[in-house]
Short mmCIF file of C-alpha atoms and ligand atoms in Angstrom, two decimals:
data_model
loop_
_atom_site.label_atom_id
_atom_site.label_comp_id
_atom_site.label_asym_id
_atom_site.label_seq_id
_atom_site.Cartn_x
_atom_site.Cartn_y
_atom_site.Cartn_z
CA UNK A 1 -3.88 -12.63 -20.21
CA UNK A 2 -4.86 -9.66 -17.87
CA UNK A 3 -7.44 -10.21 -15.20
CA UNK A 4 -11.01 -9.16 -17.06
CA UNK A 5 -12.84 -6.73 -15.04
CA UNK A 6 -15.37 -5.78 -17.03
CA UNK A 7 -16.81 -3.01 -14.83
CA UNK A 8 -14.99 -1.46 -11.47
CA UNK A 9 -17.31 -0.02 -9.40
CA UNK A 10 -15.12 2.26 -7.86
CA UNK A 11 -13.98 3.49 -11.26
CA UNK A 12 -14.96 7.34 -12.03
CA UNK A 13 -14.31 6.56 -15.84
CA UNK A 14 -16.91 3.62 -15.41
CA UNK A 15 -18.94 5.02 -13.68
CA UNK A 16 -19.32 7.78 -16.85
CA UNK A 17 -20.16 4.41 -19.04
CA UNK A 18 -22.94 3.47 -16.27
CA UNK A 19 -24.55 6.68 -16.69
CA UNK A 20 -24.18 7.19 -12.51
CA UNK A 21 -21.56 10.01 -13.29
CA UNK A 22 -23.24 12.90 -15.61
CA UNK A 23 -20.92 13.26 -18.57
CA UNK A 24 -20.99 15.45 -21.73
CA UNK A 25 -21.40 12.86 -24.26
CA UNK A 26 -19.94 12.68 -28.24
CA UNK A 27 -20.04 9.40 -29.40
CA UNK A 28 -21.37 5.79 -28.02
CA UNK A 29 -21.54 2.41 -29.41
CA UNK A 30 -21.51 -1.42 -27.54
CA UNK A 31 -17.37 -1.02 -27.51
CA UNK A 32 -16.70 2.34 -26.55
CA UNK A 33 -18.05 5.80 -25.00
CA UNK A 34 -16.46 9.02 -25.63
CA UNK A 35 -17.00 12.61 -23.61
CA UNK A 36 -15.98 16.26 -23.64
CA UNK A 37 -12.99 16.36 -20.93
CA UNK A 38 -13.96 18.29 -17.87
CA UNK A 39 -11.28 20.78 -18.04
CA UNK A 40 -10.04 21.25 -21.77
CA UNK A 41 -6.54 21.97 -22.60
CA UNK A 42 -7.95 22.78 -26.26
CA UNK A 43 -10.84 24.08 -28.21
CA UNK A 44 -11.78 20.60 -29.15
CA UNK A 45 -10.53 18.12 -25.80
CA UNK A 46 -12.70 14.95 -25.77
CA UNK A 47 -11.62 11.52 -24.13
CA UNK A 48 -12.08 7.88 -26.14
CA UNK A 49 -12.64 4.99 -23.33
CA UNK A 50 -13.38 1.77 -23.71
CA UNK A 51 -16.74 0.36 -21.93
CA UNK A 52 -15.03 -2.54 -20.16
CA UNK A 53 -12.45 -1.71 -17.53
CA UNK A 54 -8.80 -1.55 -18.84
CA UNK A 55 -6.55 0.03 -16.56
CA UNK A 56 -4.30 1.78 -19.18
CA UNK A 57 -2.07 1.37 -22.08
CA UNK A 58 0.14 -0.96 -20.42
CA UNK A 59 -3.12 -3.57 -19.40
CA UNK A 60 -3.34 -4.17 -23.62
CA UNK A 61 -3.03 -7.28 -24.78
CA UNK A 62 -4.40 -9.52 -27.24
CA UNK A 63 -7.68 -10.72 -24.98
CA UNK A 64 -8.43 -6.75 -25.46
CA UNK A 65 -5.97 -4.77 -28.43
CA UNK A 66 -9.64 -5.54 -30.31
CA UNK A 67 -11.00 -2.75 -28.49
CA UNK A 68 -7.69 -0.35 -28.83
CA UNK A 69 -8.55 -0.94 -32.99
CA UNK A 70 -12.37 -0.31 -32.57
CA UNK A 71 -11.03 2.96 -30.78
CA UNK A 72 -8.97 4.18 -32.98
CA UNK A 73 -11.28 3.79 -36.22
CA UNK A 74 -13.91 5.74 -34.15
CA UNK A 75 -11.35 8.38 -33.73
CA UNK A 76 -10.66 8.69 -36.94
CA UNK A 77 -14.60 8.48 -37.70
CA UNK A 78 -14.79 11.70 -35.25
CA UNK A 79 -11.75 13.31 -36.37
CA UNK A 80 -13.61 13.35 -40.18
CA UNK A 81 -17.15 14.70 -38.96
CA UNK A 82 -16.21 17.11 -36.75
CA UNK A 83 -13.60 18.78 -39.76
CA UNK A 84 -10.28 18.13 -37.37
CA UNK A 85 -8.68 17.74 -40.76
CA UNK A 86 -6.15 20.59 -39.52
CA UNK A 87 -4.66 18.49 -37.01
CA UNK A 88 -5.54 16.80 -33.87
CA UNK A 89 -3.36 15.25 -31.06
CA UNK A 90 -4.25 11.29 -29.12
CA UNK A 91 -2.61 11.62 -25.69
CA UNK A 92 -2.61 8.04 -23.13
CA UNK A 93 -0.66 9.17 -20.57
CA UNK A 94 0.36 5.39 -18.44
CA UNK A 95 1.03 5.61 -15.11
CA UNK A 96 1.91 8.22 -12.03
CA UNK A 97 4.85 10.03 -13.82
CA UNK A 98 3.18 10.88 -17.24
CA UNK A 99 0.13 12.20 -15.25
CA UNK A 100 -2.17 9.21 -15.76
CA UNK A 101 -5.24 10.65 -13.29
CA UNK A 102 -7.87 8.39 -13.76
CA UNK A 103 -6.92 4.46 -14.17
CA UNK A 104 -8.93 3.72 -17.30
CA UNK A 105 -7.93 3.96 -20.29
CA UNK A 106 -8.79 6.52 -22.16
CA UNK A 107 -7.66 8.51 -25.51
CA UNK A 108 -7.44 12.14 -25.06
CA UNK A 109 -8.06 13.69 -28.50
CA UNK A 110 -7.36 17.52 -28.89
CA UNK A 111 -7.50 20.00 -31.68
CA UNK A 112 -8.19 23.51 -32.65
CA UNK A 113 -4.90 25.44 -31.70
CA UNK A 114 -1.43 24.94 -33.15
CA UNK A 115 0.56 22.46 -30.55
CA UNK A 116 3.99 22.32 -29.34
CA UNK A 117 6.41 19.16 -29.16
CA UNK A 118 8.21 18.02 -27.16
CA UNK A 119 5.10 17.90 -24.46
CA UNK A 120 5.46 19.02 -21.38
P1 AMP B 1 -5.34 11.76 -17.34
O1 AMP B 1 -4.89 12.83 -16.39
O2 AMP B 1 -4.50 11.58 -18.57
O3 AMP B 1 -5.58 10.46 -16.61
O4 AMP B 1 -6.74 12.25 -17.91
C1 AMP B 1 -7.91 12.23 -17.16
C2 AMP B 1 -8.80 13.29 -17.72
O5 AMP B 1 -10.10 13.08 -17.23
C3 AMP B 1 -8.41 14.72 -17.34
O6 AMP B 1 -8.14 15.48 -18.52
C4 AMP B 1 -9.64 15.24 -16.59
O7 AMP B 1 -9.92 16.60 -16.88
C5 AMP B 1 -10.72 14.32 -17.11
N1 AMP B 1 -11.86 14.14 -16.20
C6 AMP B 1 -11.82 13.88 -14.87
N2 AMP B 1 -13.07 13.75 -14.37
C7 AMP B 1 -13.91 13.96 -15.44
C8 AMP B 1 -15.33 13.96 -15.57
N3 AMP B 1 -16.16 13.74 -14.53
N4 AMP B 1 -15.86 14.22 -16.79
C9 AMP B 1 -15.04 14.47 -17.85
N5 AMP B 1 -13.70 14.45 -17.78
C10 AMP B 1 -13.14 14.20 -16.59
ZN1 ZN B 2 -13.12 1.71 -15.15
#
């Protein structure tokens, strides 16, 4: 079981769920928040997070993979009304060497240009 911090105060990402950091909102319910990305790598570049204070990927387990689902069927929810039905990329990047900036989890989701793979 991972330690339960349900809200860091020195967290940017929740301080975005508190409201004390302005953020560009798309979605909300009692499980998650989600917000247009500051600096978009894409037409469409919005980030999924979950309310309570998970530090990344790697903090999942099952007193929290709950909230991962919940996550993911809102993305899917999204992906449907805003038409992403082109294509759209989830990005968690975990940790210092796959550019994890912010330590709290979050879902980038991206769409509206063709993409490349392998990333970079
Ligand atoms: P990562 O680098 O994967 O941890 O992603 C963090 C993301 O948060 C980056 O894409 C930033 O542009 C974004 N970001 C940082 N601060 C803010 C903010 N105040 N509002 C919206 N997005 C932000
Ligand atoms: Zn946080």
């Amino acid at each position: 079981m991972s330690d339960i911090v349900k809200h860091d105060p020195d967290c940017l990402f929740c301080k975005i769920v508190s409201g004390e950091i302005p953020s560009s909102k798309v979605y909300e319910d009692e499980v998650c928040y989600a917000f247009k990305d500051i600096d978009p790598q894409a037409p469409v570049h919005f980030l999924v997070i979950p309310k309570e204070h998970i530090q990344s990927c790697a903090a999942v387990d099952g007193s929290n993979s709950a909230v991962v689902g919940h996550i993911f069927e809102v993305i899917a929810k999204l992906a449907a009304e805003l038409d992403l039905g082109d294509g759209f990329r989830v990005v968690s990047n975990v940790g210092r060497q796959a550019g994890q900036s912010v330590p709290h989890l979050h879902f980038h989701v991206l769409s509206g240009r063709d993409m490349t793979w392998p990333p970079g």
